[in-house]
PDB file of C-alpha atoms in Angstrom:
ATOM      1  CA  ARG K   8      -1.675   2.323  22.763  1.00 64.00           C
ATOM      2  CA  PRO K   9      -5.214   1.084  23.261  1.00 63.00           C
ATOM      3  CA  TRP K  10      -6.792   3.328  20.666  1.00 84.00           C
ATOM      4  CA  ALA K  11      -3.833   3.952  18.361  1.00 88.00           C
ATOM      5  CA  ASP K  12      -4.841   1.154  15.967  1.00 86.00           C
ATOM      6  CA  TRP K  13      -8.383   2.502  15.710  1.00 91.00           C
ATOM      7  CA  PHE K  14      -7.076   6.033  15.187  1.00 94.00           C
ATOM      8  CA  ALA K  15      -4.661   4.757  12.517  1.00 93.00           C
ATOM      9  CA  LEU K  16      -7.492   2.849  10.826  1.00 95.00           C
ATOM     10  CA  VAL K  17      -9.810   5.881  10.733  1.00 96.00           C
ATOM     11  CA  LEU K  18      -6.997   8.190   9.605  1.00 96.00           C
ATOM     12  CA  PHE K  19      -5.872   5.768   6.904  1.00 96.00           C
ATOM     13  CA  ILE K  20      -9.388   5.149   5.571  1.00 97.00           C
ATOM     14  CA  GLY K  21     -10.064   8.901   5.607  1.00 96.00           C
ATOM     15  CA  ALA K  22      -6.901   9.566   3.611  1.00 95.00           C
ATOM     16  CA  ALA K  23      -7.670   6.751   1.145  1.00 95.00           C
ATOM     17  CA  VAL K  24     -11.247   7.940   0.583  1.00 96.00           C
ATOM     18  CA  THR K  25     -10.202  11.567   0.075  1.00 94.00           C
ATOM     19  CA  ASP K  26      -7.467  10.388  -2.306  1.00 91.00           C
ATOM     20  CA  PHE K  27     -10.066   8.517  -4.366  1.00 91.00           C
ATOM     21  CA  PHE K  28     -12.518  11.415  -4.476  1.00 93.00           C
ATOM     22  CA  ASP K  29      -9.770  13.924  -5.245  1.00 90.00           C
ATOM     23  CA  GLY K  30      -8.860  12.050  -8.419  1.00 87.00           C
ATOM     24  CA  TYR K  31     -12.444  11.198  -9.314  1.00 90.00           C
ATOM     25  CA  LEU K  32     -13.674  14.785  -8.959  1.00 93.00           C
ATOM     26  CA  ALA K  33     -10.649  16.194 -10.797  1.00 91.00           C
ATOM     27  CA  ARG K  34     -11.487  13.989 -13.776  1.00 90.00           C
ATOM     28  CA  LEU K  35     -15.230  14.625 -13.519  1.00 93.00           C
ATOM     29  CA  TRP K  36     -14.833  18.401 -13.372  1.00 95.00           C
ATOM     30  CA  LYS K  37     -11.958  18.358 -15.880  1.00 92.00           C
ATOM     31  CA  GLN K  38      -9.619  19.933 -13.352  1.00 92.00           C
ATOM     32  CA  GLU K  39      -6.718  17.540 -13.912  1.00 88.00           C
ATOM     33  CA  SER K  40      -3.279  19.097 -13.903  1.00 88.00           C
ATOM     34  CA  ARG K  41       0.259  17.912 -14.509  1.00 82.00           C
ATOM     35  CA  PHE K  42       1.096  18.887 -10.944  1.00 86.00           C
ATOM     36  CA  GLY K  43      -1.790  16.791  -9.582  1.00 86.00           C
ATOM     37  CA  ALA K  44      -0.870  13.874 -11.838  1.00 80.00           C
ATOM     38  CA  MET K  45       2.684  14.046 -10.476  1.00 79.00           C
ATOM     39  CA  LEU K  46       1.702  14.573  -6.840  1.00 86.00           C
ATOM     40  CA  ASP K  47      -1.027  11.905  -6.552  1.00 87.00           C
ATOM     41  CA  PRO K  48       1.259   8.857  -6.967  1.00 85.00           C
ATOM     42  CA  ILE K  49       3.732  10.401  -4.520  1.00 88.00           C
ATOM     43  CA  ALA K  50       0.976  10.873  -1.926  1.00 90.00           C
ATOM     44  CA  ASP K  51      -0.246   7.307  -2.521  1.00 91.00           C
ATOM     45  CA  LYS K  52       3.259   5.923  -2.089  1.00 92.00           C
ATOM     46  CA  ALA K  53       3.893   7.958   1.061  1.00 94.00           C
ATOM     47  CA  MET K  54       0.607   6.844   2.595  1.00 95.00           C
ATOM     48  CA  VAL K  55       1.212   3.165   1.793  1.00 96.00           C
ATOM     49  CA  VAL K  56       4.893   3.157   2.811  1.00 95.00           C
ATOM     50  CA  ILE K  57       4.279   4.891   6.151  1.00 95.00           C
ATOM     51  CA  ALA K  58       1.349   2.624   7.011  1.00 96.00           C
ATOM     52  CA  ILE K  59       3.274  -0.521   6.054  1.00 96.00           C
ATOM     53  CA  MET K  60       6.221   0.585   8.182  1.00 94.00           C
ATOM     54  CA  VAL K  61       3.916   1.159  11.170  1.00 92.00           C
ATOM     55  CA  ILE K  62       2.178  -2.201  10.754  1.00 93.00           C
ATOM     56  CA  THR K  63       5.460  -4.028  10.177  1.00 92.00           C
ATOM     57  CA  GLY K  64       7.013  -2.332  13.199  1.00 88.00           C
ATOM     58  CA  TYR K  65       4.287  -3.759  15.410  1.00 84.00           C
ATOM     59  CA  SER K  66       4.305  -7.173  13.734  1.00 81.00           C
ATOM     60  CA  GLY K  67       7.092  -8.697  15.768  1.00 80.00           C
ATOM     61  CA  MET K  68       8.887  -9.296  12.445  1.00 81.00           C
ATOM     62  CA  ASN K  69       6.258 -11.769  11.237  1.00 87.00           C
ATOM     63  CA  PRO K  70       7.725 -13.247   8.013  1.00 89.00           C
ATOM     64  CA  TRP K  71       4.238 -13.562   6.502  1.00 92.00           C
ATOM     65  CA  LEU K  72       4.089  -9.772   6.672  1.00 95.00           C
ATOM     66  CA  ILE K  73       7.755  -8.834   6.227  1.00 95.00           C
ATOM     67  CA  LEU K  74       8.198 -10.429   2.788  1.00 96.00           C
ATOM     68  CA  PRO K  75       5.203  -8.805   1.046  1.00 97.00           C
ATOM     69  CA  ALA K  76       5.942  -5.516   2.832  1.00 97.00           C
ATOM     70  CA  THR K  77       9.528  -5.621   1.547  1.00 97.00           C
ATOM     71  CA  LEU K  78       8.363  -6.336  -2.008  1.00 97.00           C
ATOM     72  CA  ILE K  79       5.922  -3.436  -1.847  1.00 98.00           C
ATOM     73  CA  LEU K  80       8.465  -1.013  -0.389  1.00 97.00           C
ATOM     74  CA  PHE K  81      11.138  -2.017  -2.912  1.00 97.00           C
ATOM     75  CA  ARG K  82       8.797  -1.590  -5.879  1.00 96.00           C
ATOM     76  CA  GLU K  83       7.550   1.808  -4.722  1.00 94.00           C
ATOM     77  CA  VAL K  84      11.101   3.123  -4.311  1.00 94.00           C
ATOM     78  CA  PHE K  85      12.233   1.471  -7.572  1.00 96.00           C
ATOM     79  CA  VAL K  86       9.428   2.948  -9.687  1.00 93.00           C
ATOM     80  CA  SER K  87       9.926   6.386  -8.115  1.00 91.00           C
ATOM     81  CA  GLY K  88      13.643   6.185  -8.898  1.00 92.00           C
ATOM     82  CA  LEU K  89      12.884   5.030 -12.424  1.00 93.00           C
ATOM     83  CA  ARG K  90      10.581   8.003 -12.993  1.00 88.00           C
ATOM     84  CA  GLU K  91      13.236  10.348 -11.603  1.00 89.00           C
ATOM     85  CA  TYR K  92      15.946   8.854 -13.814  1.00 91.00           C
ATOM     86  CA  LEU K  93      13.782   9.113 -16.921  1.00 90.00           C
ATOM     87  CA  GLY K  94      13.004  12.757 -16.179  1.00 85.00           C
ATOM     88  CA  ALA K  95      10.980  14.311 -18.995  1.00 83.00           C
ATOM     89  CA  ARG K  96      10.669  10.911 -20.666  1.00 85.00           C
ATOM     90  CA  ALA K  97       8.868   9.478 -17.631  1.00 81.00           C
ATOM     91  CA  ALA K  98       5.581  10.267 -19.400  1.00 78.00           C
ATOM     92  CA  LEU K  99       5.915   6.853 -21.015  1.00 78.00           C
ATOM     93  CA  LEU K 100       5.287   5.396 -17.539  1.00 83.00           C
ATOM     94  CA  GLN K 101       1.653   6.451 -17.348  1.00 84.00           C
ATOM     95  CA  VAL K 102      -0.314   5.027 -14.438  1.00 85.00           C
ATOM     96  CA  THR K 103      -2.113   1.909 -15.664  1.00 90.00           C
ATOM     97  CA  LYS K 104      -5.451   0.456 -14.573  1.00 94.00           C
ATOM     98  CA  LEU K 105      -3.571  -2.454 -13.008  1.00 96.00           C
ATOM     99  CA  ALA K 106      -1.427  -0.011 -11.014  1.00 93.00           C
ATOM    100  CA  LYS K 107      -4.615   1.627  -9.726  1.00 92.00           C
ATOM    101  CA  TRP K 108      -5.912  -1.805  -8.710  1.00 96.00           C
ATOM    102  CA  LYS K 109      -2.553  -2.422  -7.020  1.00 97.00           C
ATOM    103  CA  THR K 110      -2.887   0.752  -4.977  1.00 95.00           C
ATOM    104  CA  THR K 111      -6.457  -0.151  -4.042  1.00 96.00           C
ATOM    105  CA  ALA K 112      -5.362  -3.650  -2.981  1.00 98.00           C
ATOM    106  CA  GLN K 113      -2.567  -2.184  -0.861  1.00 98.00           C
ATOM    107  CA  MET K 114      -4.912   0.259   0.844  1.00 97.00           C
ATOM    108  CA  VAL K 115      -7.594  -2.354   1.547  1.00 98.00           C
ATOM    109  CA  ALA K 116      -4.984  -4.788   2.922  1.00 98.00           C
ATOM    110  CA  ILE K 117      -3.498  -2.125   5.190  1.00 97.00           C
ATOM    111  CA  ALA K 118      -6.930  -1.092   6.474  1.00 97.00           C
ATOM    112  CA  VAL K 119      -7.837  -4.722   7.231  1.00 97.00           C
ATOM    113  CA  LEU K 120      -4.510  -5.245   9.050  1.00 95.00           C
ATOM    114  CA  PHE K 121      -5.142  -2.124  11.164  1.00 94.00           C
ATOM    115  CA  LEU K 122      -8.630  -3.483  11.884  1.00 94.00           C
ATOM    116  CA  GLY K 123      -7.175  -6.840  12.925  1.00 91.00           C
ATOM    117  CA  THR K 124      -4.737  -5.281  15.393  1.00 88.00           C
ATOM    118  CA  GLY K 125      -7.445  -3.006  16.798  1.00 89.00           C
ATOM    119  CA  LEU K 126      -9.802  -5.939  17.320  1.00 89.00           C
ATOM    120  CA  ALA K 127      -7.008  -8.053  18.821  1.00 84.00           C
ATOM    121  CA  TYR K 128      -6.308  -5.340  21.376  1.00 82.00           C
ATOM    122  CA  LEU K 129      -9.969  -5.242  22.372  1.00 84.00           C
ATOM    123  CA  GLU K 130     -10.131  -9.031  22.644  1.00 81.00           C
ATOM    124  CA  ALA K 131      -6.829  -9.540  24.461  1.00 76.00           C
ATOM    125  CA  GLY K 132      -6.720  -6.341  26.496  1.00 71.00           C
ATOM    126  CA  ARG K 133      -3.092  -5.814  25.495  1.00 59.00           C
ATOM    127  CA  PRO K 134      -1.180  -4.428  22.525  1.00 56.00           C
ATOM    128  CA  PRO K 135      -1.143  -7.034  19.734  1.00 54.00           C
ATOM    129  CA  ARG K 136       1.363  -7.623  16.996  1.00 58.00           C
ATOM    130  CA  ALA K 137       0.123  -7.474  13.427  1.00 55.00           C
ATOM    131  CA  GLY K 138      -0.162 -11.002  12.119  1.00 56.00           C
ATOM    132  CA  GLU K 139       0.157 -12.456  15.595  1.00 56.00           C
ATOM    133  CA  GLY K 140      -1.224 -15.965  15.746  1.00 52.00           C
ATOM    134  CA  ASP K 141      -1.941 -16.216  19.475  1.00 53.00           C
ATOM    135  CA  VAL K 142      -5.483 -17.475  18.827  1.00 51.00           C
ATOM    136  CA  PRO K 143      -6.392 -20.305  16.482  1.00 56.00           C
ATOM    137  CA  PRO K 144      -7.584 -19.041  13.094  1.00 51.00           C
ATOM    138  CA  GLY K 145     -11.316 -18.576  12.926  1.00 52.00           C
ATOM    139  CA  THR K 146     -11.866 -18.341  16.678  1.00 67.00           C
ATOM    140  CA  SER K 147     -12.106 -14.575  16.825  1.00 83.00           C
ATOM    141  CA  LEU K 148     -12.962 -11.646  14.636  1.00 88.00           C
ATOM    142  CA  ALA K 149      -9.447 -10.288  15.172  1.00 86.00           C
ATOM    143  CA  ALA K 150      -7.877 -13.524  13.920  1.00 86.00           C
ATOM    144  CA  LEU K 151     -10.130 -13.551  10.870  1.00 91.00           C
ATOM    145  CA  ALA K 152      -9.359  -9.900  10.086  1.00 92.00           C
ATOM    146  CA  THR K 153      -5.636 -10.512  10.522  1.00 90.00           C
ATOM    147  CA  LEU K 154      -5.666 -13.584   8.273  1.00 92.00           C
ATOM    148  CA  ALA K 155      -7.698 -11.692   5.676  1.00 95.00           C
ATOM    149  CA  GLY K 156      -5.267  -8.767   5.915  1.00 96.00           C
ATOM    150  CA  LEU K 157      -2.271 -11.058   5.444  1.00 96.00           C
ATOM    151  CA  GLY K 158      -3.922 -12.701   2.437  1.00 97.00           C
ATOM    152  CA  LEU K 159      -4.749  -9.317   0.947  1.00 98.00           C
ATOM    153  CA  ILE K 160      -1.226  -7.978   1.499  1.00 98.00           C
ATOM    154  CA  TRP K 161       0.115 -10.971  -0.465  1.00 98.00           C
ATOM    155  CA  VAL K 162      -2.339 -10.218  -3.293  1.00 98.00           C
ATOM    156  CA  ALA K 163      -1.213  -6.588  -3.174  1.00 98.00           C
ATOM    157  CA  ALA K 164       2.446  -7.681  -3.233  1.00 98.00           C
ATOM    158  CA  ALA K 165       1.818  -9.854  -6.300  1.00 98.00           C
ATOM    159  CA  LEU K 166       0.138  -6.944  -8.105  1.00 98.00           C
ATOM    160  CA  THR K 167       3.004  -4.736  -6.966  1.00 97.00           C
ATOM    161  CA  VAL K 168       5.614  -7.028  -8.529  1.00 98.00           C
ATOM    162  CA  VAL K 169       3.635  -7.318 -11.784  1.00 98.00           C
ATOM    163  CA  THR K 170       3.176  -3.553 -12.140  1.00 97.00           C
ATOM    164  CA  GLY K 171       6.808  -2.893 -11.198  1.00 97.00           C
ATOM    165  CA  TRP K 172       7.933  -5.302 -13.912  1.00 97.00           C
ATOM    166  CA  ASP K 173       5.548  -3.627 -16.388  1.00 96.00           C
ATOM    167  CA  TYR K 174       7.046  -0.187 -15.698  1.00 94.00           C
ATOM    168  CA  PHE K 175      10.587  -1.565 -15.950  1.00 95.00           C
ATOM    169  CA  ARG K 176       9.772  -3.295 -19.255  1.00 95.00           C
ATOM    170  CA  LYS K 177       8.362  -0.040 -20.671  1.00 93.00           C
ATOM    171  CA  ALA K 178      11.451   1.895 -19.565  1.00 93.00           C
ATOM    172  CA  LEU K 179      13.971  -0.698 -20.786  1.00 94.00           C
ATOM    173  CA  PRO K 180      14.407   0.723 -24.318  1.00 92.00           C
ATOM    174  CA  ILE K 181      15.366   4.097 -22.847  1.00 90.00           C
ATOM    175  CA  LEU K 182      17.601   2.507 -20.216  1.00 92.00           C
ATOM    176  CA  ARG K 183      19.485   0.644 -22.965  1.00 93.00           C
ATOM    177  CA  GLU K 184      20.255   3.815 -24.924  1.00 90.00           C
ATOM    178  CA  PRO K 185      23.904   4.850 -24.818  1.00 88.00           C
ATOM    179  CA  GLN K 186      24.596   7.726 -22.461  1.00 77.00           C
TER     180      GLN K 186
END
């Protein structure tokens, strides 16, 4: 898979950039729709979840990657389930600025992790594992990118937990209502 990491990086960045411009232009041209507002978070979640699963699959089960990846995956599924359960009342769970920052942090972290594995392959001449520490930190560009990616994924996981708690807190009054 010599070029798979580079292909994944380009594909992921392309999808993230088009996602940003899609929302930005929809707001700028006043072309926002309920369908788009519903579909955009689903597309974001799908993109992040698939990329995290790919990176985690190649990580050799690195605990420094598995824990934040698990937190991110759990939150994304939890919030989606919460929105589904609330049905028409899910409008109270509007996407917040912090949630947008969370998505941005996730996408940047994933891109940097893909970059780290791509660089590691070029340096080692073999398929790397995401988060692999086979070279001392700071001795290669791949190691620096991987360490930066791991740090960023932890930041993204922290934002993920905070925004998940925020959505749960907002939904709690409805969840406490008698059936």
